[in-house]
mmCIF file of C-alpha atoms and ligand atoms in Angstrom:
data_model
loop_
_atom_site.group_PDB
_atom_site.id
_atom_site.type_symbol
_atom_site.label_atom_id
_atom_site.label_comp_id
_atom_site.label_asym_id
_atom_site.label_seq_id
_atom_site.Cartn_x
_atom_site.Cartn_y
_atom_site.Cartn_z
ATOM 1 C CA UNK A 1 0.000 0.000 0.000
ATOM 2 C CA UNK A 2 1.197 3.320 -1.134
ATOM 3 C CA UNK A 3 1.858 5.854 2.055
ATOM 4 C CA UNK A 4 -0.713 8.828 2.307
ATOM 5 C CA UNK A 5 0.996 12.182 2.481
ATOM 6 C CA UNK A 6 0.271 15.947 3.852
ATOM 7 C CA UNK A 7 0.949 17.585 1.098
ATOM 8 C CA UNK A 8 1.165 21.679 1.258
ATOM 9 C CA UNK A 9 2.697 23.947 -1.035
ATOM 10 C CA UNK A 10 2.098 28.141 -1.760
ATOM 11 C CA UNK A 11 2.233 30.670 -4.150
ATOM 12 C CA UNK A 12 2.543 34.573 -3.491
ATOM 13 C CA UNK A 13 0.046 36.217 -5.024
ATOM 14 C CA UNK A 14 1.881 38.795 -6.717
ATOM 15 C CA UNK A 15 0.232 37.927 -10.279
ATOM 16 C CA UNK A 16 -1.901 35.491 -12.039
ATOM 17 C CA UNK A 17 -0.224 32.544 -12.579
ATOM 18 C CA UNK A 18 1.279 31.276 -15.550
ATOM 19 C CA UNK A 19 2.086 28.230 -17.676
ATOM 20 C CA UNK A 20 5.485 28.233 -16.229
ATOM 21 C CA UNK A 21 3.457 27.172 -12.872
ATOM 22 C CA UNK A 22 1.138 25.010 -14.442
ATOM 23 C CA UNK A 23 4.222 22.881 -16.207
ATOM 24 C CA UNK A 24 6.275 23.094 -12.841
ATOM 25 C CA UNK A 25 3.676 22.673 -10.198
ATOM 26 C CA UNK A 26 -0.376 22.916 -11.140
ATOM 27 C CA UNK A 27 0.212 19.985 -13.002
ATOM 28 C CA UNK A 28 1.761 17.788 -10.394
ATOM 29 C CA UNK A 29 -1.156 19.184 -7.634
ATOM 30 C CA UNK A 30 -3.437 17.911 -9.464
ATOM 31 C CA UNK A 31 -1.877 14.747 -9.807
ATOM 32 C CA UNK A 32 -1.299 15.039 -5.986
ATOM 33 C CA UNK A 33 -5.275 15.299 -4.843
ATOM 34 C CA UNK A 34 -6.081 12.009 -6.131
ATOM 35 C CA UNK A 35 -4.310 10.265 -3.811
ATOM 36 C CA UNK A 36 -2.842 12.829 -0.962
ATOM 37 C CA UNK A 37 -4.231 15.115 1.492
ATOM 38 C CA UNK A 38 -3.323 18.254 -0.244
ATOM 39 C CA UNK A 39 -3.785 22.266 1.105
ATOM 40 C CA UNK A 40 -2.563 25.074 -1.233
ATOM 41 C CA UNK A 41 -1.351 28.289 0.228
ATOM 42 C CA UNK A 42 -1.958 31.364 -1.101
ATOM 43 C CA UNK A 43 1.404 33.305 0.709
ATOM 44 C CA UNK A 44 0.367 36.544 0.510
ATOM 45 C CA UNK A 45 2.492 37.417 3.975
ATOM 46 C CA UNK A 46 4.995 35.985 2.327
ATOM 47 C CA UNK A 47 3.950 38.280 -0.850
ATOM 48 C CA UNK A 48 4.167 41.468 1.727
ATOM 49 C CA UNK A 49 8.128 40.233 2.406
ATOM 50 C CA UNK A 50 9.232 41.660 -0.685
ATOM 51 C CA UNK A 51 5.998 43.813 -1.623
ATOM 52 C CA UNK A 52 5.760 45.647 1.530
ATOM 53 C CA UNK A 53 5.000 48.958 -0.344
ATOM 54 C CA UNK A 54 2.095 47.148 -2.712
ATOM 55 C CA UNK A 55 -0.410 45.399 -0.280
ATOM 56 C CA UNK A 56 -3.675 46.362 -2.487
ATOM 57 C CA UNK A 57 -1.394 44.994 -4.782
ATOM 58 C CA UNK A 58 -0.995 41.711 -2.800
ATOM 59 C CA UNK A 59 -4.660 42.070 -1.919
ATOM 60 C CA UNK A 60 -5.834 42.113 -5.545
ATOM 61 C CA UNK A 61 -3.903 39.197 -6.520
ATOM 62 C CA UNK A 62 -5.133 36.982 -4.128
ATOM 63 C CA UNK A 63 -8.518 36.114 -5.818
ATOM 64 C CA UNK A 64 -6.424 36.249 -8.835
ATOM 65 C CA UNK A 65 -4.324 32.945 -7.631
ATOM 66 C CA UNK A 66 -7.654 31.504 -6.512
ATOM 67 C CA UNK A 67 -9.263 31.506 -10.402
ATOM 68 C CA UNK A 68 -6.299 30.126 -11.452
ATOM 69 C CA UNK A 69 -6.151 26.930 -8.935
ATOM 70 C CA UNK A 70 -10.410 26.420 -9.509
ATOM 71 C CA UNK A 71 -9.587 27.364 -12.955
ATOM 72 C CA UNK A 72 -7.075 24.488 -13.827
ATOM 73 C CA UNK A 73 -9.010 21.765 -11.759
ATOM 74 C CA UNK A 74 -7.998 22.107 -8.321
ATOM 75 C CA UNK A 75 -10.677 20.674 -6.628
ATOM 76 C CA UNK A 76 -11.797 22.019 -3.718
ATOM 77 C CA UNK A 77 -13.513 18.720 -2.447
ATOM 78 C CA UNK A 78 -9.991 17.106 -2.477
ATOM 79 C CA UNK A 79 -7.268 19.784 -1.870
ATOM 80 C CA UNK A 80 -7.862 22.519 0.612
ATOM 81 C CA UNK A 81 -7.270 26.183 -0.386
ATOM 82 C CA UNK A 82 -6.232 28.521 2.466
ATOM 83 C CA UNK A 83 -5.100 32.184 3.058
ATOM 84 C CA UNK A 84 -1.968 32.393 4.667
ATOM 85 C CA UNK A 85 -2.786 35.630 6.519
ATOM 86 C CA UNK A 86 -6.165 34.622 8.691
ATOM 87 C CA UNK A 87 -4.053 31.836 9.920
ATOM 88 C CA UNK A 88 -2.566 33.638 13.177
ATOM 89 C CA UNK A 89 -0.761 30.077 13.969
ATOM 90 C CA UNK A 90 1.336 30.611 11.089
ATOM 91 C CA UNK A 91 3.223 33.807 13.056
ATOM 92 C CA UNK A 92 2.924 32.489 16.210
ATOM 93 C CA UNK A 93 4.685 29.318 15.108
ATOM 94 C CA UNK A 94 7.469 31.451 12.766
ATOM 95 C CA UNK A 95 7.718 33.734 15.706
ATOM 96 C CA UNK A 96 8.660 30.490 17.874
ATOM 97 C CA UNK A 97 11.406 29.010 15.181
ATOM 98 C CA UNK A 98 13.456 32.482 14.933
ATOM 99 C CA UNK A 99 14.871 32.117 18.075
ATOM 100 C CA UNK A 100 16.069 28.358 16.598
ATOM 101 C CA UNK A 101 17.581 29.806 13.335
ATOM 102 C CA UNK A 102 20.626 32.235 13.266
ATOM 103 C CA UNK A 103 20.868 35.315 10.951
ATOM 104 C CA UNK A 104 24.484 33.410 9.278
ATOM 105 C CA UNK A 105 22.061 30.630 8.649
ATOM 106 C CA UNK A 106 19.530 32.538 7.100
ATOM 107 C CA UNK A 107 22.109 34.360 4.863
ATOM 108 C CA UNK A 108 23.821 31.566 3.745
ATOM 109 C CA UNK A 109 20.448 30.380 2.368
ATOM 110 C CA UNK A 110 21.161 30.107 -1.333
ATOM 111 C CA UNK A 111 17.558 30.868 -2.425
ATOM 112 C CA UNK A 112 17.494 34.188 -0.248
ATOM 113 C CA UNK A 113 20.958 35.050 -1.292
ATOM 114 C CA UNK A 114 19.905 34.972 -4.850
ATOM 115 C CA UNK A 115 16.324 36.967 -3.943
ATOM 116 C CA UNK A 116 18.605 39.196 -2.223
ATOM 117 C CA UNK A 117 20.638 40.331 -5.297
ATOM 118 C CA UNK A 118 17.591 39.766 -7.705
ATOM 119 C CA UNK A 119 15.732 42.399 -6.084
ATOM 120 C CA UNK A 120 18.837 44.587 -5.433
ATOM 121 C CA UNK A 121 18.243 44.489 -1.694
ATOM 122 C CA UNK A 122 22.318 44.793 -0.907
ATOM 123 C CA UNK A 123 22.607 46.040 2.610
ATOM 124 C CA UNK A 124 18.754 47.454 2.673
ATOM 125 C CA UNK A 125 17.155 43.624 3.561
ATOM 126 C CA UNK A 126 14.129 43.876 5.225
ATOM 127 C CA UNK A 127 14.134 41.779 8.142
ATOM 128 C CA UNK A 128 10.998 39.614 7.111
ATOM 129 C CA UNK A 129 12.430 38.884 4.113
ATOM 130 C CA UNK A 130 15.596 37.469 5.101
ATOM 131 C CA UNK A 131 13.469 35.517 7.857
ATOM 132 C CA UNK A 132 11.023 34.041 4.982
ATOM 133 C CA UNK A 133 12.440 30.270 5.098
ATOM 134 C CA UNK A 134 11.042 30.698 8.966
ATOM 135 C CA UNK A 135 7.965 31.856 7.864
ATOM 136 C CA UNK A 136 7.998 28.921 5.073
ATOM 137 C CA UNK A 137 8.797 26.446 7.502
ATOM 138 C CA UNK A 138 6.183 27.773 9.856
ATOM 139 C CA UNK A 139 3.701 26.980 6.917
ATOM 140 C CA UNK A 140 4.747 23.433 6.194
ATOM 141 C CA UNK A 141 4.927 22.302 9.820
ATOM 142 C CA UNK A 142 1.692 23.329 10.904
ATOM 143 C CA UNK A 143 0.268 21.078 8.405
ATOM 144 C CA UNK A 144 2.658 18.653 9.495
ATOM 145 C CA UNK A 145 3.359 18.073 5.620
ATOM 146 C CA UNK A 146 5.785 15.262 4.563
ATOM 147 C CA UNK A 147 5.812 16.389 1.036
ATOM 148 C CA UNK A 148 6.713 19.673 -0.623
ATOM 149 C CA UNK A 149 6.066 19.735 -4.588
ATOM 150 C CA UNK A 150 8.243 22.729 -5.231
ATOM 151 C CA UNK A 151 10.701 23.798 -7.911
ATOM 152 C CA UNK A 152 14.561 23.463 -7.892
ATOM 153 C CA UNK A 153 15.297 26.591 -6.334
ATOM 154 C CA UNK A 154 13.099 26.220 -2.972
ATOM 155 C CA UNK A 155 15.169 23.073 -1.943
ATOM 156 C CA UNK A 156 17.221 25.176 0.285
ATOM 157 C CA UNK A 157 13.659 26.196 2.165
ATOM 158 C CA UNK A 158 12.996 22.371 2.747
ATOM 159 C CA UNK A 159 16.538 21.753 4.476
ATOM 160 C CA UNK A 160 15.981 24.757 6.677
ATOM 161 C CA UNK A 161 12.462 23.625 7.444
ATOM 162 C CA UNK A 162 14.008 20.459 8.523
ATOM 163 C CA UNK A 163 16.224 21.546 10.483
ATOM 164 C CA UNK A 164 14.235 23.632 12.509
ATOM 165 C CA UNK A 165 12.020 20.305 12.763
ATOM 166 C CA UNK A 166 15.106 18.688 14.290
ATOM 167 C CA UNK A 167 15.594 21.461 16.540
ATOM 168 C CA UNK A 168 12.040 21.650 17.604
ATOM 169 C CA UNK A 169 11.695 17.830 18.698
ATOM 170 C CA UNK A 170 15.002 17.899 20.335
ATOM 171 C CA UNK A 171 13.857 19.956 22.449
ATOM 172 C CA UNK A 172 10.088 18.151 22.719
ATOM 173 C CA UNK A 173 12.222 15.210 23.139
ATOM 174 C CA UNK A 174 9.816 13.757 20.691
ATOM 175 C CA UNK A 175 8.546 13.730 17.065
ATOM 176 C CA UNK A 176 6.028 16.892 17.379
ATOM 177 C CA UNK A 177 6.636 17.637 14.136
ATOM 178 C CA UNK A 178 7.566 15.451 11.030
ATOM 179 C CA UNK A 179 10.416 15.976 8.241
ATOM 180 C CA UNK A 180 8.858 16.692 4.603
ATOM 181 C CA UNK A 181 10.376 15.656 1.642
ATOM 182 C CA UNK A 182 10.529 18.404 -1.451
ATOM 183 C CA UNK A 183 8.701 16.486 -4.735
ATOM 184 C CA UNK A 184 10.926 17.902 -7.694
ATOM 185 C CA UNK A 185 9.373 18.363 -10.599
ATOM 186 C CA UNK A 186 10.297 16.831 -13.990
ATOM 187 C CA UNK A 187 10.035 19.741 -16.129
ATOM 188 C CA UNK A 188 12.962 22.114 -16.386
ATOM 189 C CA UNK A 189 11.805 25.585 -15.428
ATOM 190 C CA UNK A 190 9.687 26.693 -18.316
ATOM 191 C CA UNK A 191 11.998 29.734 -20.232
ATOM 192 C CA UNK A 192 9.892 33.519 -20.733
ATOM 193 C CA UNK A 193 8.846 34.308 -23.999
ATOM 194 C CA UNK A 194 12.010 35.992 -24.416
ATOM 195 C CA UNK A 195 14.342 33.662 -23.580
ATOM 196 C CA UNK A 196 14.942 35.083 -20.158
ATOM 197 C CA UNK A 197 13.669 34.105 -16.309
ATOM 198 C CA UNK A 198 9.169 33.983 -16.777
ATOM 199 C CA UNK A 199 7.564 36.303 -14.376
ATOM 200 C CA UNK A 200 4.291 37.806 -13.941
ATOM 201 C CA UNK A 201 6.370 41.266 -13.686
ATOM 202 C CA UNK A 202 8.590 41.007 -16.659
ATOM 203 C CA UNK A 203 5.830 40.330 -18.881
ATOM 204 C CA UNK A 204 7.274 37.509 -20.410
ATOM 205 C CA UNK A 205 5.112 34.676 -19.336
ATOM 206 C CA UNK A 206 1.702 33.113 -20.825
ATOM 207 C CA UNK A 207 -0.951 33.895 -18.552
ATOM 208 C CA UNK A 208 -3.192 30.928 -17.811
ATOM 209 C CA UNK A 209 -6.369 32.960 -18.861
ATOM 210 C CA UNK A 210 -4.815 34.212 -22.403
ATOM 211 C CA UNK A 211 -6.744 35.116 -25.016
ATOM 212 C CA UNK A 212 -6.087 33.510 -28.600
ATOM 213 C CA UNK A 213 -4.749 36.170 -29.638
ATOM 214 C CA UNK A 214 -2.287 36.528 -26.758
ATOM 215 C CA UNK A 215 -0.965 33.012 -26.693
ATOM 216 C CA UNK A 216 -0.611 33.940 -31.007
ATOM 217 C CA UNK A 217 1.419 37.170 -30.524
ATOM 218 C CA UNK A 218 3.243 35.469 -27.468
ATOM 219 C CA UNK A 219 4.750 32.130 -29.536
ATOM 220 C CA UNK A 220 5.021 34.828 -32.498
ATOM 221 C CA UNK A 221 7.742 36.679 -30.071
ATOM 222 C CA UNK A 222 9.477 33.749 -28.787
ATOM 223 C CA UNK A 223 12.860 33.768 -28.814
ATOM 224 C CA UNK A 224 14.303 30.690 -31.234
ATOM 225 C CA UNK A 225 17.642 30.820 -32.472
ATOM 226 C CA UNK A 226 19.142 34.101 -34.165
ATOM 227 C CA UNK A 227 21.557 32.012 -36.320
ATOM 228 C CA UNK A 228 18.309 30.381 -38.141
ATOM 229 C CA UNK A 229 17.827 33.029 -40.656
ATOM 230 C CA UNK A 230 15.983 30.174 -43.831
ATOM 231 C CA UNK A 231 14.671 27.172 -43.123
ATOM 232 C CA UNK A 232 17.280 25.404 -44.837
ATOM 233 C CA UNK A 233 19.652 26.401 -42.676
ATOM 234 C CA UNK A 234 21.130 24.178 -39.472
ATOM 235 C CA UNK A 235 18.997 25.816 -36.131
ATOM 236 C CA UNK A 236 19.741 25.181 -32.311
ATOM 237 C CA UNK A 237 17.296 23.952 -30.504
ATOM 238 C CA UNK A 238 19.526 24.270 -27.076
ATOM 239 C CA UNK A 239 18.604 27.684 -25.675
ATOM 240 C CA UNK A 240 14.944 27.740 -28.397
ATOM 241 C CA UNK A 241 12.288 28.356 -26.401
ATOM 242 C CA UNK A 242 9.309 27.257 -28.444
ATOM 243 C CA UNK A 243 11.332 23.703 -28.262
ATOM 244 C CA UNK A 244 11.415 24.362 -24.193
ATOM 245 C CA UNK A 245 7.676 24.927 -24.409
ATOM 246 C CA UNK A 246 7.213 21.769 -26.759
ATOM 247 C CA UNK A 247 9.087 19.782 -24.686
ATOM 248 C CA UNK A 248 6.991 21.009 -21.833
ATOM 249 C CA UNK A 249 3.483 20.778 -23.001
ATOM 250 C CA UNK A 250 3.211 18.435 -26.380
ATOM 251 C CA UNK A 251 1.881 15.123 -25.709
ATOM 252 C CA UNK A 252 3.578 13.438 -29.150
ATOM 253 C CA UNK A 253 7.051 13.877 -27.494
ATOM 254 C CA UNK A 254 7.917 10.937 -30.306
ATOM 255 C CA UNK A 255 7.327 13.771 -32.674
ATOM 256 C CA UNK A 256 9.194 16.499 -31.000
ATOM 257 C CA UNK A 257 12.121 14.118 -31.423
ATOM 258 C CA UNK A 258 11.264 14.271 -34.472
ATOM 259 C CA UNK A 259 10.926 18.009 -35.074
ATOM 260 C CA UNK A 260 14.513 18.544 -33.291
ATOM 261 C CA UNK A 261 16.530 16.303 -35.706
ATOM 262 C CA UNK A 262 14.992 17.829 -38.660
ATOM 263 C CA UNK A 263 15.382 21.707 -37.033
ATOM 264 C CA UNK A 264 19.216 20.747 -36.129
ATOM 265 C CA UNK A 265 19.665 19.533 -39.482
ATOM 266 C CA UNK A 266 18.336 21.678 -41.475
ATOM 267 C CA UNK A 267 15.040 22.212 -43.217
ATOM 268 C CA UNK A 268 12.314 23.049 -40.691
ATOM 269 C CA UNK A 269 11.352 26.601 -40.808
ATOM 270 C CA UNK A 270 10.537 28.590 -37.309
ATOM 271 C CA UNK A 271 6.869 29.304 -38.672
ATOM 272 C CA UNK A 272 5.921 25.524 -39.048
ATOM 273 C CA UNK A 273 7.410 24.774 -35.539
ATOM 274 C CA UNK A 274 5.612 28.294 -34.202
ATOM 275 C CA UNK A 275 2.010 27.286 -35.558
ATOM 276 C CA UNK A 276 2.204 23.956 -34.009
ATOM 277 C CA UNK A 277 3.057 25.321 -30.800
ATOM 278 C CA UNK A 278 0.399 28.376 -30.741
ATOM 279 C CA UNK A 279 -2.374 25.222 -31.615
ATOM 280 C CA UNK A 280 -1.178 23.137 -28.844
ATOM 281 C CA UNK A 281 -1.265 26.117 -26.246
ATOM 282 C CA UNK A 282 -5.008 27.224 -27.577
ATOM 283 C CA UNK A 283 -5.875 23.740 -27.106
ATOM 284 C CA UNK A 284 -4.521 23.244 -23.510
ATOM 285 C CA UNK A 285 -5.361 27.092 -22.427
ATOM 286 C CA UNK A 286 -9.163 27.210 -24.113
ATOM 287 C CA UNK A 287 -10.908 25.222 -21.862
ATOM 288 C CA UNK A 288 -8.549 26.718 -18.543
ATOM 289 C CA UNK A 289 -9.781 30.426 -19.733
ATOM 290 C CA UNK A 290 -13.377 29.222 -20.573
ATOM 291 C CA UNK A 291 -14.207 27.923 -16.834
ATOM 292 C CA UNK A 292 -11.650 31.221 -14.994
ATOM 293 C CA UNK A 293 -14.247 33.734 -17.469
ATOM 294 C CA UNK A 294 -17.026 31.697 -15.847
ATOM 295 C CA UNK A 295 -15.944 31.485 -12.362
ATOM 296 C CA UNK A 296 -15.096 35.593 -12.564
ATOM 297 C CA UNK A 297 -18.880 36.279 -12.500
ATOM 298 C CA UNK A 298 -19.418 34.235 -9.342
ATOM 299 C CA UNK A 299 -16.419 35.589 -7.135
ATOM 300 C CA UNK A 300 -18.743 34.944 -3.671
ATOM 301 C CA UNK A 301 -18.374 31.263 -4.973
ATOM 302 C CA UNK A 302 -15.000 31.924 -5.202
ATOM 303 C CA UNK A 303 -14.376 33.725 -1.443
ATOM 304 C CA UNK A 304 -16.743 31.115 -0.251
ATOM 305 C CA UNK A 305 -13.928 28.044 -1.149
ATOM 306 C CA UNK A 306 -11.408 30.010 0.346
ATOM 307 C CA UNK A 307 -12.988 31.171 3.063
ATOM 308 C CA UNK A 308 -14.014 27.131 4.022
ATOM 309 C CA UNK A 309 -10.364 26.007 3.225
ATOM 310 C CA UNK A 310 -9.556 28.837 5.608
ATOM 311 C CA UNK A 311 -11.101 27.457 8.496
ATOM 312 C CA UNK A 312 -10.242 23.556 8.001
ATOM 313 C CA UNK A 313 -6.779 25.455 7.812
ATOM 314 C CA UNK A 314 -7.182 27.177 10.899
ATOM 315 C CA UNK A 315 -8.352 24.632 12.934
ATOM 316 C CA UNK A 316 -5.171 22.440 11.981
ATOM 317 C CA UNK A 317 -2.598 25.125 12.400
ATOM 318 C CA UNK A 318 -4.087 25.983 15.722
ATOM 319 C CA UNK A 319 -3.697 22.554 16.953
ATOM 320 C CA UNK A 320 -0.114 21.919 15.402
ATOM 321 C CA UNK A 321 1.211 25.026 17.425
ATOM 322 C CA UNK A 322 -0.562 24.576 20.147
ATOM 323 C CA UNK A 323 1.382 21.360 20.566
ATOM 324 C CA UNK A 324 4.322 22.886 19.751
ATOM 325 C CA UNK A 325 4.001 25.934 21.885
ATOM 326 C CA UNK A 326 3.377 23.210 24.772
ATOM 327 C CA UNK A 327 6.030 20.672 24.275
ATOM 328 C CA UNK A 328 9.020 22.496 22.828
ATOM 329 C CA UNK A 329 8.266 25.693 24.763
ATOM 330 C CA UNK A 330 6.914 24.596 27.814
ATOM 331 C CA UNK A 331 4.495 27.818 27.197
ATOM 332 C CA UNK A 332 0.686 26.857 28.567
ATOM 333 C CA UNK A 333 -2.169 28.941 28.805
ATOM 334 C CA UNK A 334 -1.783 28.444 32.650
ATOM 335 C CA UNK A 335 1.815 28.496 33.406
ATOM 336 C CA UNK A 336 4.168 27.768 36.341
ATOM 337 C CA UNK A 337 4.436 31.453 36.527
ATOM 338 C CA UNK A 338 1.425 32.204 37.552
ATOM 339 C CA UNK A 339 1.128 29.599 40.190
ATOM 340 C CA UNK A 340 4.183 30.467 41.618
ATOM 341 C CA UNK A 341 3.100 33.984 41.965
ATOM 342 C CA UNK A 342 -0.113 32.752 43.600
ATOM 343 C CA UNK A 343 2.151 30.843 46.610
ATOM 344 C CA UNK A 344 3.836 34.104 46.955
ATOM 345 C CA UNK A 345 0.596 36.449 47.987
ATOM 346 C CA UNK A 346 -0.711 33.482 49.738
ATOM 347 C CA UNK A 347 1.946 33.017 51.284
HETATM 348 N N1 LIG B 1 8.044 30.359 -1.521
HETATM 349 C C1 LIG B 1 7.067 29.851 -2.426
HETATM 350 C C2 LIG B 1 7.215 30.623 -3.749
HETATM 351 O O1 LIG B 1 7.774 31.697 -3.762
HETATM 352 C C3 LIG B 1 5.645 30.001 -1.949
HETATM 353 C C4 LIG B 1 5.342 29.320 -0.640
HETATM 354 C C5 LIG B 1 4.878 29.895 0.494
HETATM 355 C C6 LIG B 1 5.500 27.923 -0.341
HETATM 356 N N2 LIG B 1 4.733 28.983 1.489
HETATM 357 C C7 LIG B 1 5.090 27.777 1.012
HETATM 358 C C8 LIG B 1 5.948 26.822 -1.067
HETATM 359 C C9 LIG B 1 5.147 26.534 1.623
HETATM 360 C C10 LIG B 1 5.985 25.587 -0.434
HETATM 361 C C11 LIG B 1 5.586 25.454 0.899
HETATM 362 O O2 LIG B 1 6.761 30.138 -4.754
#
């Protein structure tokens, strides 16, 4: 018998999501729900690390990441969606693990490091950003989740988050809290139109509600190789990103083999290659953008799933930290102190 797992993974809600996330994780969640016990995350105090100055921004994109899970088939029957935010465990928990964590550790973390010099933070690192792996690991413990479907560069969040699980039940003196496990994805990270890193603020990602005529003008743009002037001539496909996007997304890989040997030979023009792509995307995106138009005119439905997910969330955060609080902290809602101040006046 295969082993049942918590599964819990997040996405700031800084944008709608793209097919980058649906090849590296949407995909594999909904895989996941069949079988695990699966909440989603929408991190938007995590957003507010590195958006402090936006919040209606972070606000307004939180609904936003909610169309897109509903929209691609997350169902809410099997995979719980939750806002990070109205889950007061989740600080209370992170708030516990800083004093477990040193600020070398945290810089050394590769995935902050690069954050750090992506964003152009230098000395200027706000505090809550730096501490995000605490805040991350708060999130995966109190779900006591054993596996983390993330991509290649969060790795680095899953040893920290186990180590502060180590720390935590050596001082419990017990398993309180289990080690997760990240679940890598297969897919390389899926390349922006342009060749460059996707991202919802660079504008050089396929939105998972694009219109025809946006995934069209988007595959029209791609970057392919600037060597390939005719058809004729030899192309690269190393570095091509409608080949990264055909790897990623069309079923007939058989024929993408194909397509490669012919394009690295010679003789396969960028407009052939391009109109299969924009097809393939229309046919994958169509139905994704038909039922996110749909579910756009019933938003209450929409707050309503989150707002349930919420409070399943809740209720399991509250008990994970509660037993945290008790047996790594020895802090209980009627403590020694107390008593010991009630001998004194009786005394
Ligand atoms: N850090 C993740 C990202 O930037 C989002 C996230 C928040 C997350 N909490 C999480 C991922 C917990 C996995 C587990 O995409």
């Amino acid at each position: 018998m295969s082993i049942i797992h918590n599964v819990l993974t997040g996405d700031r809600p800084t944008g709608p999501l793209h097919l980058g996330h649906y090849a590296g994780s949407l995909r594999t969640r909904l895989a996941l729900q069949e079988v695990h016990r699966q909440t989603l995350l929408i991190a938007d105090l995590q957003a507010l690390t590195d958006n402090a100055g936006r919040p209606a921004h972070v606000a307004a994109n939180v609904m936003e990441v909610a169309l897109d899970y509903l929209a691609v088939g997350i169902d809410p029957e099997r995979t719980n969606i939750a806002l990070q935010s109205q889950l007061p465990a989740l600080a209370d928990l992170a708030m516990l693990y800083l004093n477990l964590v040193t600020v070398a550790r945290l810089e050394r973390n590769p995935t902050v490091k690069a954050e750090i010099e992506l964003r152009g933070f230098a000395r200027d690192i706000p505090a809550g950003f730096l501490c995000y792996p605490i805040s991350q690991a708060a999130d995966i413990t109190a779900f006591r989740a054993t596996l983390v479907p993330v991509g290649d560069d969060q790795v680095p969040m899953i040893e920290q988050t186990n180590e502060i699980v180590r720390r935590v039940n050596r001082l419990a003196g017990c398993a309180v809290l289990p080690e997760c496990e990240a679940l890598l994805s297969h897919t390389p990270r899926l390349p922006g139109v342009d060749g460059r890193k996707a991202s919802k603020s660079a504008g050089n990602a396929i939105a998972l509600g694009a219109t025809a005529d946006e995934i069209a003008r988007a595959v029209q743009a791609m970057y392919t190789d600037p060597g390939h002037l005719r058809a004729s001539d030899p192309g690269r496909v190393e570095g091509n990103v409608v080949f990264a996007y055909l790897d990623a997304f069309d079923p007939n890989q058989a024929a993408v083999a194909e397509l490669k040997a012919r394009y690295r030979h010679g003789g396969l023009g960028d407009v052939v290659l391009k109109r299969r792509l924009t097809d393939l995307l229309e046919h994958l995106i169509a139905p994704i953008r038909a039922r996110r138009s749909a579910l756009a005119t019933d938003l209450e439905y929409v707050r309503s799933i989150v707002e349930a997910g919420t409070d399943i969330a809740r209720d399991i955060s509250d008990g994970t930290a509660r037993d945290v609080r008790h047996q790594a902290f020895a802090l209980d809602a009627i403590d020694v102190g107390s008593s010991a101040l009630l001998r004194q006046v009786s005394s």
